């Protein structure tokens, strides 16, 4: 099941994408798609709704973040073996954890705004994991039972803020618009194996990142298990699980984003994002 939220920012309605790729309105069935709607029980109920009984949505409305009321936005760093190699970093023995500010969340096709003073804004296509039921000290074998579904995340990063202004990564990870999520939340039952998904990102039509989640150092199950030892994961929490090689910072000639650039990125079965890069403005 491919769940979406569509409409103007702050006014999104719940919807789903039917088997023909058409947008259907879910607002007559549920009020929104958020923590209360992410349990297995509610998702099973939604899965039984006949798509052809739902109103078609005309036109091409904006997609927002596919879930409301995100509680935590957690990132995992250096989690692909080939990305660790390109950056010259050792393979971590434990997951590297950082937080992205909730205020950085944006729709999958919303503009990416360069932060004031940015010199090294970079891209990172990532598999997003959405928690559906509370996870506290869970075993790896049970970890995926706590996942509601998966989505595309662009973990945008200002490298000079992240790496050159103290040891904390968070400053370079949580700038406004640095967390595009979506377009869809694909429920767990429709993702056969989260460790066999192709990822890609293009900058101005040129392929920059090509990867597969099979090269993740720590699997989704391992990440959920690990995080649950240090914090309670709640329904609606989002985890960005790391990026494959091809980011701008570690190219032979580094390339960072500038106003006028365009990004296209996606994950097999989880949809695609497209963003225009714009200069900072006080909006």
PDB file of C-alpha atoms in Angstrom:
ATOM      1  CA  UNK A   1       0.000   0.000   0.000  1.00  0.00           C
ATOM      2  CA  UNK A   2       1.340   3.416  -1.015  1.00  0.00           C
ATOM      3  CA  UNK A   3       0.122   6.090   1.374  1.00  0.00           C
ATOM      4  CA  UNK A   4       0.507   9.809   0.686  1.00  0.00           C
ATOM      5  CA  UNK A   5      -0.438  13.204   2.020  1.00  0.00           C
ATOM      6  CA  UNK A   6      -1.270  15.800  -0.615  1.00  0.00           C
ATOM      7  CA  UNK A   7      -2.149  19.475  -0.770  1.00  0.00           C
ATOM      8  CA  UNK A   8      -0.738  22.828   0.266  1.00  0.00           C
ATOM      9  CA  UNK A   9       1.798  22.915   3.130  1.00  0.00           C
ATOM     10  CA  UNK A  10      -0.016  22.562   6.432  1.00  0.00           C
ATOM     11  CA  UNK A  11      -3.269  21.621   4.664  1.00  0.00           C
ATOM     12  CA  UNK A  12      -2.389  18.121   3.433  1.00  0.00           C
ATOM     13  CA  UNK A  13      -5.046  15.430   3.118  1.00  0.00           C
ATOM     14  CA  UNK A  14      -4.504  11.667   3.394  1.00  0.00           C
ATOM     15  CA  UNK A  15      -4.513   9.614   0.226  1.00  0.00           C
ATOM     16  CA  UNK A  16      -3.203   6.513  -1.454  1.00  0.00           C
ATOM     17  CA  UNK A  17      -1.862   5.565  -4.850  1.00  0.00           C
ATOM     18  CA  UNK A  18      -3.968   2.815  -6.397  1.00  0.00           C
ATOM     19  CA  UNK A  19      -2.751  -0.096  -8.510  1.00  0.00           C
ATOM     20  CA  UNK A  20      -3.039   2.041 -11.664  1.00  0.00           C
ATOM     21  CA  UNK A  21      -0.913   4.810 -10.193  1.00  0.00           C
ATOM     22  CA  UNK A  22      -3.854   7.128  -9.596  1.00  0.00           C
ATOM     23  CA  UNK A  23      -4.213   9.289  -6.505  1.00  0.00           C
ATOM     24  CA  UNK A  24      -7.227   8.459  -4.324  1.00  0.00           C
ATOM     25  CA  UNK A  25      -8.577  10.519  -1.431  1.00  0.00           C
ATOM     26  CA  UNK A  26      -8.598   8.799   1.975  1.00  0.00           C
ATOM     27  CA  UNK A  27     -10.030  11.685   3.998  1.00  0.00           C
ATOM     28  CA  UNK A  28     -13.427   9.965   4.178  1.00  0.00           C
ATOM     29  CA  UNK A  29     -11.790   6.981   5.874  1.00  0.00           C
ATOM     30  CA  UNK A  30      -9.118   8.533   8.132  1.00  0.00           C
ATOM     31  CA  UNK A  31      -8.411  12.074   9.287  1.00  0.00           C
ATOM     32  CA  UNK A  32      -4.700  11.961   8.505  1.00  0.00           C
ATOM     33  CA  UNK A  33      -1.706   9.642   8.229  1.00  0.00           C
ATOM     34  CA  UNK A  34       0.247   9.930  11.451  1.00  0.00           C
ATOM     35  CA  UNK A  35       1.298   7.952  14.531  1.00  0.00           C
ATOM     36  CA  UNK A  36      -2.262   6.827  15.278  1.00  0.00           C
ATOM     37  CA  UNK A  37      -2.643   5.291  11.815  1.00  0.00           C
ATOM     38  CA  UNK A  38       0.641   3.367  11.650  1.00  0.00           C
ATOM     39  CA  UNK A  39      -0.130   0.285  13.751  1.00  0.00           C
ATOM     40  CA  UNK A  40      -0.470  -3.071  12.003  1.00  0.00           C
ATOM     41  CA  UNK A  41      -4.167  -3.167  12.985  1.00  0.00           C
ATOM     42  CA  UNK A  42      -5.018   0.151  11.353  1.00  0.00           C
ATOM     43  CA  UNK A  43      -2.873  -0.533   8.282  1.00  0.00           C
ATOM     44  CA  UNK A  44      -4.586  -3.908   7.788  1.00  0.00           C
ATOM     45  CA  UNK A  45      -7.944  -2.147   7.954  1.00  0.00           C
ATOM     46  CA  UNK A  46      -6.836   0.428   5.388  1.00  0.00           C
ATOM     47  CA  UNK A  47      -5.533  -2.362   3.181  1.00  0.00           C
ATOM     48  CA  UNK A  48      -9.021  -3.835   2.968  1.00  0.00           C
ATOM     49  CA  UNK A  49     -10.559  -0.641   1.577  1.00  0.00           C
ATOM     50  CA  UNK A  50     -11.504  -1.103  -2.077  1.00  0.00           C
ATOM     51  CA  UNK A  51      -9.556   1.482  -4.037  1.00  0.00           C
ATOM     52  CA  UNK A  52     -12.315   2.017  -6.598  1.00  0.00           C
ATOM     53  CA  UNK A  53     -14.654   3.217  -3.836  1.00  0.00           C
ATOM     54  CA  UNK A  54     -12.326   6.112  -3.001  1.00  0.00           C
ATOM     55  CA  UNK A  55     -12.670   9.463  -4.798  1.00  0.00           C
ATOM     56  CA  UNK A  56     -10.134  10.155  -7.519  1.00  0.00           C
ATOM     57  CA  UNK A  57      -8.052  13.291  -7.015  1.00  0.00           C
ATOM     58  CA  UNK A  58      -7.880  15.376 -10.161  1.00  0.00           C
ATOM     59  CA  UNK A  59      -4.898  17.348 -11.356  1.00  0.00           C
ATOM     60  CA  UNK A  60      -1.384  17.151  -9.980  1.00  0.00           C
ATOM     61  CA  UNK A  61      -1.450  18.312  -6.371  1.00  0.00           C
ATOM     62  CA  UNK A  62       1.676  18.790  -4.299  1.00  0.00           C
ATOM     63  CA  UNK A  63       2.787  15.828  -2.181  1.00  0.00           C
ATOM     64  CA  UNK A  64       3.801  16.576   1.379  1.00  0.00           C
ATOM     65  CA  UNK A  65       5.706  14.448   3.880  1.00  0.00           C
ATOM     66  CA  UNK A  66       3.677  11.198   3.781  1.00  0.00           C
ATOM     67  CA  UNK A  67       3.118  11.168   7.545  1.00  0.00           C
ATOM     68  CA  UNK A  68       2.156  13.873   9.993  1.00  0.00           C
ATOM     69  CA  UNK A  69       3.459  14.505  13.508  1.00  0.00           C
ATOM     70  CA  UNK A  70       6.936  13.043  13.036  1.00  0.00           C
ATOM     71  CA  UNK A  71       8.380  12.741  16.523  1.00  0.00           C
ATOM     72  CA  UNK A  72      12.071  12.035  15.873  1.00  0.00           C
ATOM     73  CA  UNK A  73      14.101  12.268  12.684  1.00  0.00           C
ATOM     74  CA  UNK A  74      17.172  10.087  13.211  1.00  0.00           C
ATOM     75  CA  UNK A  75      20.109   9.677  10.860  1.00  0.00           C
ATOM     76  CA  UNK A  76      22.689   6.918  10.516  1.00  0.00           C
ATOM     77  CA  UNK A  77      26.082   7.965   9.164  1.00  0.00           C
ATOM     78  CA  UNK A  78      28.652   6.085   7.067  1.00  0.00           C
ATOM     79  CA  UNK A  79      26.412   3.030   6.717  1.00  0.00           C
ATOM     80  CA  UNK A  80      27.383   1.781   3.251  1.00  0.00           C
ATOM     81  CA  UNK A  81      30.676  -0.045   2.832  1.00  0.00           C
ATOM     82  CA  UNK A  82      31.292   1.570  -0.563  1.00  0.00           C
ATOM     83  CA  UNK A  83      30.495   5.037   0.819  1.00  0.00           C
ATOM     84  CA  UNK A  84      32.913   4.502   3.711  1.00  0.00           C
ATOM     85  CA  UNK A  85      35.574   3.556   1.158  1.00  0.00           C
ATOM     86  CA  UNK A  86      35.020   6.658  -0.999  1.00  0.00           C
ATOM     87  CA  UNK A  87      35.233   8.960   2.026  1.00  0.00           C
ATOM     88  CA  UNK A  88      38.348   7.275   3.417  1.00  0.00           C
ATOM     89  CA  UNK A  89      36.600   6.485   6.689  1.00  0.00           C
ATOM     90  CA  UNK A  90      36.933   3.173   8.568  1.00  0.00           C
ATOM     91  CA  UNK A  91      33.942   0.860   8.624  1.00  0.00           C
ATOM     92  CA  UNK A  92      32.093   1.697  11.865  1.00  0.00           C
ATOM     93  CA  UNK A  93      31.895  -0.983  14.530  1.00  0.00           C
ATOM     94  CA  UNK A  94      28.612   0.495  15.767  1.00  0.00           C
ATOM     95  CA  UNK A  95      26.075   2.683  13.972  1.00  0.00           C
ATOM     96  CA  UNK A  96      26.906   6.398  13.873  1.00  0.00           C
ATOM     97  CA  UNK A  97      23.807   8.210  15.110  1.00  0.00           C
ATOM     98  CA  UNK A  98      22.799  11.854  14.636  1.00  0.00           C
ATOM     99  CA  UNK A  99      19.529  13.783  14.730  1.00  0.00           C
ATOM    100  CA  UNK A 100      17.928  15.884  12.034  1.00  0.00           C
ATOM    101  CA  UNK A 101      15.673  18.726  13.173  1.00  0.00           C
ATOM    102  CA  UNK A 102      11.957  18.149  12.641  1.00  0.00           C
ATOM    103  CA  UNK A 103      11.821  21.656  11.165  1.00  0.00           C
ATOM    104  CA  UNK A 104      13.898  20.478   8.187  1.00  0.00           C
ATOM    105  CA  UNK A 105      11.132  18.152   6.949  1.00  0.00           C
ATOM    106  CA  UNK A 106       9.709  19.011   3.540  1.00  0.00           C
ATOM    107  CA  UNK A 107       7.728  17.471   0.735  1.00  0.00           C
ATOM    108  CA  UNK A 108       9.511  15.300  -1.827  1.00  0.00           C
ATOM    109  CA  UNK A 109       9.307  17.877  -4.615  1.00  0.00           C
ATOM    110  CA  UNK A 110       9.568  21.071  -2.571  1.00  0.00           C
ATOM    111  CA  UNK A 111      12.481  23.410  -3.252  1.00  0.00           C
ATOM    112  CA  UNK A 112      15.763  22.823  -1.437  1.00  0.00           C
ATOM    113  CA  UNK A 113      16.888  26.147   0.020  1.00  0.00           C
ATOM    114  CA  UNK A 114      20.593  26.694   0.561  1.00  0.00           C
ATOM    115  CA  UNK A 115      21.158  27.908   4.147  1.00  0.00           C
ATOM    116  CA  UNK A 116      22.567  31.361   4.758  1.00  0.00           C
ATOM    117  CA  UNK A 117      26.350  31.210   4.417  1.00  0.00           C
ATOM    118  CA  UNK A 118      26.305  27.777   2.772  1.00  0.00           C
ATOM    119  CA  UNK A 119      29.413  26.746   0.856  1.00  0.00           C
ATOM    120  CA  UNK A 120      29.199  22.958   0.808  1.00  0.00           C
ATOM    121  CA  UNK A 121      25.593  21.745   0.658  1.00  0.00           C
ATOM    122  CA  UNK A 122      25.536  18.105  -0.438  1.00  0.00           C
ATOM    123  CA  UNK A 123      23.005  15.424  -1.373  1.00  0.00           C
ATOM    124  CA  UNK A 124      22.369  11.920   0.027  1.00  0.00           C
ATOM    125  CA  UNK A 125      19.681   9.550  -1.225  1.00  0.00           C
ATOM    126  CA  UNK A 126      18.650   7.251   1.628  1.00  0.00           C
ATOM    127  CA  UNK A 127      16.165   4.566   2.590  1.00  0.00           C
ATOM    128  CA  UNK A 128      13.799   5.959   5.199  1.00  0.00           C
ATOM    129  CA  UNK A 129      12.264   3.694   7.841  1.00  0.00           C
ATOM    130  CA  UNK A 130       9.025   4.708   9.565  1.00  0.00           C
ATOM    131  CA  UNK A 131       8.291   3.231  12.983  1.00  0.00           C
ATOM    132  CA  UNK A 132       4.759   1.883  13.442  1.00  0.00           C
ATOM    133  CA  UNK A 133       4.744   0.481  16.980  1.00  0.00           C
ATOM    134  CA  UNK A 134       6.785   1.429  20.024  1.00  0.00           C
ATOM    135  CA  UNK A 135      10.239  -0.176  20.097  1.00  0.00           C
ATOM    136  CA  UNK A 136      12.160  -0.384  23.360  1.00  0.00           C
ATOM    137  CA  UNK A 137      15.020  -2.890  23.837  1.00  0.00           C
ATOM    138  CA  UNK A 138      13.818  -4.995  20.918  1.00  0.00           C
ATOM    139  CA  UNK A 139      15.707  -7.991  19.576  1.00  0.00           C
ATOM    140  CA  UNK A 140      17.024  -7.905  16.030  1.00  0.00           C
ATOM    141  CA  UNK A 141      14.784 -10.847  15.108  1.00  0.00           C
ATOM    142  CA  UNK A 142      11.691  -8.823  16.090  1.00  0.00           C
ATOM    143  CA  UNK A 143      12.833  -5.404  14.944  1.00  0.00           C
ATOM    144  CA  UNK A 144      11.043  -5.275  11.580  1.00  0.00           C
ATOM    145  CA  UNK A 145       7.726  -5.981  13.313  1.00  0.00           C
ATOM    146  CA  UNK A 146       7.966  -2.440  14.671  1.00  0.00           C
ATOM    147  CA  UNK A 147       8.316  -0.889  11.202  1.00  0.00           C
ATOM    148  CA  UNK A 148       5.224   0.524   9.504  1.00  0.00           C
ATOM    149  CA  UNK A 149       6.877   1.110   6.161  1.00  0.00           C
ATOM    150  CA  UNK A 150       9.587   2.669   4.045  1.00  0.00           C
ATOM    151  CA  UNK A 151      10.135   5.837   2.032  1.00  0.00           C
ATOM    152  CA  UNK A 152      12.700   7.886   0.131  1.00  0.00           C
ATOM    153  CA  UNK A 153      14.710  10.465   2.095  1.00  0.00           C
ATOM    154  CA  UNK A 154      17.175  13.046   0.809  1.00  0.00           C
ATOM    155  CA  UNK A 155      19.503  13.602   3.777  1.00  0.00           C
ATOM    156  CA  UNK A 156      20.818  16.969   2.633  1.00  0.00           C
ATOM    157  CA  UNK A 157      23.942  18.052   4.476  1.00  0.00           C
ATOM    158  CA  UNK A 158      25.935  21.282   4.698  1.00  0.00           C
ATOM    159  CA  UNK A 159      29.426  19.785   4.993  1.00  0.00           C
ATOM    160  CA  UNK A 160      31.200  22.873   6.324  1.00  0.00           C
ATOM    161  CA  UNK A 161      28.586  23.181   9.096  1.00  0.00           C
ATOM    162  CA  UNK A 162      28.738  19.426   9.708  1.00  0.00           C
ATOM    163  CA  UNK A 163      32.470  18.763   9.671  1.00  0.00           C
ATOM    164  CA  UNK A 164      34.329  22.049  10.083  1.00  0.00           C
ATOM    165  CA  UNK A 165      32.476  23.720  12.950  1.00  0.00           C
ATOM    166  CA  UNK A 166      32.931  21.325  15.856  1.00  0.00           C
ATOM    167  CA  UNK A 167      32.391  17.585  16.328  1.00  0.00           C
ATOM    168  CA  UNK A 168      28.584  17.548  16.233  1.00  0.00           C
ATOM    169  CA  UNK A 169      27.062  16.659  12.866  1.00  0.00           C
ATOM    170  CA  UNK A 170      23.599  17.990  13.667  1.00  0.00           C
ATOM    171  CA  UNK A 171      24.365  21.607  12.694  1.00  0.00           C
ATOM    172  CA  UNK A 172      24.878  20.558   9.087  1.00  0.00           C
ATOM    173  CA  UNK A 173      21.923  18.191   8.950  1.00  0.00           C
ATOM    174  CA  UNK A 174      18.905  20.126  10.208  1.00  0.00           C
ATOM    175  CA  UNK A 175      18.752  23.282   8.069  1.00  0.00           C
ATOM    176  CA  UNK A 176      15.356  24.237   6.668  1.00  0.00           C
ATOM    177  CA  UNK A 177      14.313  22.037   3.688  1.00  0.00           C
ATOM    178  CA  UNK A 178      17.127  19.525   4.394  1.00  0.00           C
ATOM    179  CA  UNK A 179      14.713  16.627   4.937  1.00  0.00           C
ATOM    180  CA  UNK A 180      12.587  15.857   1.872  1.00  0.00           C
ATOM    181  CA  UNK A 181      10.582  12.686   2.601  1.00  0.00           C
ATOM    182  CA  UNK A 182       8.290  10.757   0.260  1.00  0.00           C
ATOM    183  CA  UNK A 183       6.504  10.784  -2.075  1.00  0.00           C
ATOM    184  CA  UNK A 184       4.951   7.655  -0.586  1.00  0.00           C
ATOM    185  CA  UNK A 185       5.002   5.690   2.606  1.00  0.00           C
ATOM    186  CA  UNK A 186       5.089   2.112   1.324  1.00  0.00           C
ATOM    187  CA  UNK A 187       3.841  -0.285   3.963  1.00  0.00           C
ATOM    188  CA  UNK A 188       6.089  -3.081   5.204  1.00  0.00           C
ATOM    189  CA  UNK A 189       4.055  -5.846   3.552  1.00  0.00           C
ATOM    190  CA  UNK A 190       4.794  -4.358   0.112  1.00  0.00           C
ATOM    191  CA  UNK A 191       8.587  -4.325   0.574  1.00  0.00           C
ATOM    192  CA  UNK A 192       9.747  -7.914   0.250  1.00  0.00           C
ATOM    193  CA  UNK A 193      13.321  -7.264   1.375  1.00  0.00           C
ATOM    194  CA  UNK A 194      14.548  -3.829   2.507  1.00  0.00           C
ATOM    195  CA  UNK A 195      18.122  -5.051   1.953  1.00  0.00           C
ATOM    196  CA  UNK A 196      17.635  -5.502  -1.793  1.00  0.00           C
ATOM    197  CA  UNK A 197      16.570  -2.058  -2.986  1.00  0.00           C
ATOM    198  CA  UNK A 198      18.252  -0.027  -5.716  1.00  0.00           C
ATOM    199  CA  UNK A 199      18.885   3.669  -4.981  1.00  0.00           C
ATOM    200  CA  UNK A 200      19.876   6.476  -7.348  1.00  0.00           C
ATOM    201  CA  UNK A 201      20.352  10.241  -7.486  1.00  0.00           C
ATOM    202  CA  UNK A 202      20.867  12.558 -10.446  1.00  0.00           C
ATOM    203  CA  UNK A 203      22.123  16.137 -10.435  1.00  0.00           C
ATOM    204  CA  UNK A 204      21.056  18.195 -13.452  1.00  0.00           C
ATOM    205  CA  UNK A 205      20.330  14.954 -15.312  1.00  0.00           C
ATOM    206  CA  UNK A 206      23.714  13.365 -14.553  1.00  0.00           C
ATOM    207  CA  UNK A 207      23.823  10.221 -12.438  1.00  0.00           C
ATOM    208  CA  UNK A 208      25.748  10.848  -9.212  1.00  0.00           C
ATOM    209  CA  UNK A 209      24.694   8.017  -6.928  1.00  0.00           C
ATOM    210  CA  UNK A 210      23.929   4.416  -7.776  1.00  0.00           C
ATOM    211  CA  UNK A 211      23.658   1.881  -4.992  1.00  0.00           C
ATOM    212  CA  UNK A 212      21.785  -0.963  -3.387  1.00  0.00           C
ATOM    213  CA  UNK A 213      20.787  -1.442   0.234  1.00  0.00           C
ATOM    214  CA  UNK A 214      22.580  -4.814   0.164  1.00  0.00           C
ATOM    215  CA  UNK A 215      25.831  -2.925   0.830  1.00  0.00           C
ATOM    216  CA  UNK A 216      24.559  -1.383   4.059  1.00  0.00           C
ATOM    217  CA  UNK A 217      26.931  -2.110   6.944  1.00  0.00           C
ATOM    218  CA  UNK A 218      24.073  -2.290   9.444  1.00  0.00           C
ATOM    219  CA  UNK A 219      20.737  -3.626   8.199  1.00  0.00           C
ATOM    220  CA  UNK A 220      17.382  -2.038   8.923  1.00  0.00           C
ATOM    221  CA  UNK A 221      16.704  -4.673  11.580  1.00  0.00           C
ATOM    222  CA  UNK A 222      20.082  -4.071  13.209  1.00  0.00           C
ATOM    223  CA  UNK A 223      19.535  -0.300  13.197  1.00  0.00           C
ATOM    224  CA  UNK A 224      16.076  -0.506  14.801  1.00  0.00           C
ATOM    225  CA  UNK A 225      17.391  -2.961  17.401  1.00  0.00           C
ATOM    226  CA  UNK A 226      20.427  -0.775  18.131  1.00  0.00           C
ATOM    227  CA  UNK A 227      18.550   2.511  18.453  1.00  0.00           C
ATOM    228  CA  UNK A 228      15.963   0.919  20.740  1.00  0.00           C
ATOM    229  CA  UNK A 229      18.709   0.243  23.291  1.00  0.00           C
ATOM    230  CA  UNK A 230      19.311   3.988  23.699  1.00  0.00           C
ATOM    231  CA  UNK A 231      15.935   5.618  23.050  1.00  0.00           C
ATOM    232  CA  UNK A 232      12.338   4.532  22.789  1.00  0.00           C
ATOM    233  CA  UNK A 233      11.273   4.576  19.160  1.00  0.00           C
ATOM    234  CA  UNK A 234       7.700   5.808  18.846  1.00  0.00           C
ATOM    235  CA  UNK A 235       5.151   5.510  16.033  1.00  0.00           C
ATOM    236  CA  UNK A 236       5.904   8.187  13.462  1.00  0.00           C
ATOM    237  CA  UNK A 237       9.645   8.331  14.097  1.00  0.00           C
ATOM    238  CA  UNK A 238      11.671   8.376  10.863  1.00  0.00           C
ATOM    239  CA  UNK A 239      15.139   6.846  10.471  1.00  0.00           C
ATOM    240  CA  UNK A 240      17.370   7.744   7.510  1.00  0.00           C
ATOM    241  CA  UNK A 241      19.638   4.723   7.127  1.00  0.00           C
ATOM    242  CA  UNK A 242      22.692   6.064   5.299  1.00  0.00           C
ATOM    243  CA  UNK A 243      23.720   6.764   1.715  1.00  0.00           C
ATOM    244  CA  UNK A 244      25.594   4.895  -1.039  1.00  0.00           C
ATOM    245  CA  UNK A 245      28.678   6.387  -2.727  1.00  0.00           C
ATOM    246  CA  UNK A 246      28.584   9.385  -5.036  1.00  0.00           C
ATOM    247  CA  UNK A 247      28.005  12.348  -2.740  1.00  0.00           C
ATOM    248  CA  UNK A 248      29.544  15.663  -3.729  1.00  0.00           C
ATOM    249  CA  UNK A 249      32.065  16.030  -0.922  1.00  0.00           C
ATOM    250  CA  UNK A 250      34.171  12.998  -1.815  1.00  0.00           C
ATOM    251  CA  UNK A 251      34.201  13.200  -5.572  1.00  0.00           C
ATOM    252  CA  UNK A 252      37.623  13.586  -7.203  1.00  0.00           C
ATOM    253  CA  UNK A 253      36.632  17.184  -7.830  1.00  0.00           C
ATOM    254  CA  UNK A 254      34.158  18.057  -5.048  1.00  0.00           C
ATOM    255  CA  UNK A 255      30.812  19.333  -6.282  1.00  0.00           C
ATOM    256  CA  UNK A 256      28.330  21.097  -4.050  1.00  0.00           C
ATOM    257  CA  UNK A 257      24.846  22.376  -4.711  1.00  0.00           C
ATOM    258  CA  UNK A 258      24.186  25.863  -6.014  1.00  0.00           C
ATOM    259  CA  UNK A 259      21.063  27.812  -6.835  1.00  0.00           C
ATOM    260  CA  UNK A 260      19.604  26.647 -10.143  1.00  0.00           C
ATOM    261  CA  UNK A 261      20.596  22.998  -9.710  1.00  0.00           C
ATOM    262  CA  UNK A 262      17.969  20.258  -9.890  1.00  0.00           C
ATOM    263  CA  UNK A 263      17.912  16.877  -8.155  1.00  0.00           C
ATOM    264  CA  UNK A 264      16.097  13.683  -9.069  1.00  0.00           C
ATOM    265  CA  UNK A 265      16.364  10.699  -6.736  1.00  0.00           C
ATOM    266  CA  UNK A 266      14.502   7.552  -5.877  1.00  0.00           C
ATOM    267  CA  UNK A 267      14.421   3.992  -4.609  1.00  0.00           C
ATOM    268  CA  UNK A 268      12.981   1.011  -6.455  1.00  0.00           C
ATOM    269  CA  UNK A 269       9.334   0.593  -5.495  1.00  0.00           C
ATOM    270  CA  UNK A 270       9.300   3.626  -3.195  1.00  0.00           C
ATOM    271  CA  UNK A 271       8.875   6.428  -5.706  1.00  0.00           C
ATOM    272  CA  UNK A 272      10.904   9.410  -6.832  1.00  0.00           C
ATOM    273  CA  UNK A 273      11.678  12.921  -5.647  1.00  0.00           C
ATOM    274  CA  UNK A 274      12.526  15.994  -7.727  1.00  0.00           C
ATOM    275  CA  UNK A 275      13.838  19.205  -6.199  1.00  0.00           C
ATOM    276  CA  UNK A 276      15.013  22.563  -7.447  1.00  0.00           C
ATOM    277  CA  UNK A 277      17.801  24.232  -5.473  1.00  0.00           C
ATOM    278  CA  UNK A 278      17.191  27.869  -4.565  1.00  0.00           C
ATOM    279  CA  UNK A 279      19.166  30.547  -2.760  1.00  0.00           C
ATOM    280  CA  UNK A 280      18.520  31.355   0.873  1.00  0.00           C
ATOM    281  CA  UNK A 281      15.711  33.786   1.542  1.00  0.00           C
ATOM    282  CA  UNK A 282      13.995  34.992   4.709  1.00  0.00           C
ATOM    283  CA  UNK A 283      10.603  33.441   4.122  1.00  0.00           C
TER     284      UNK A 283
END
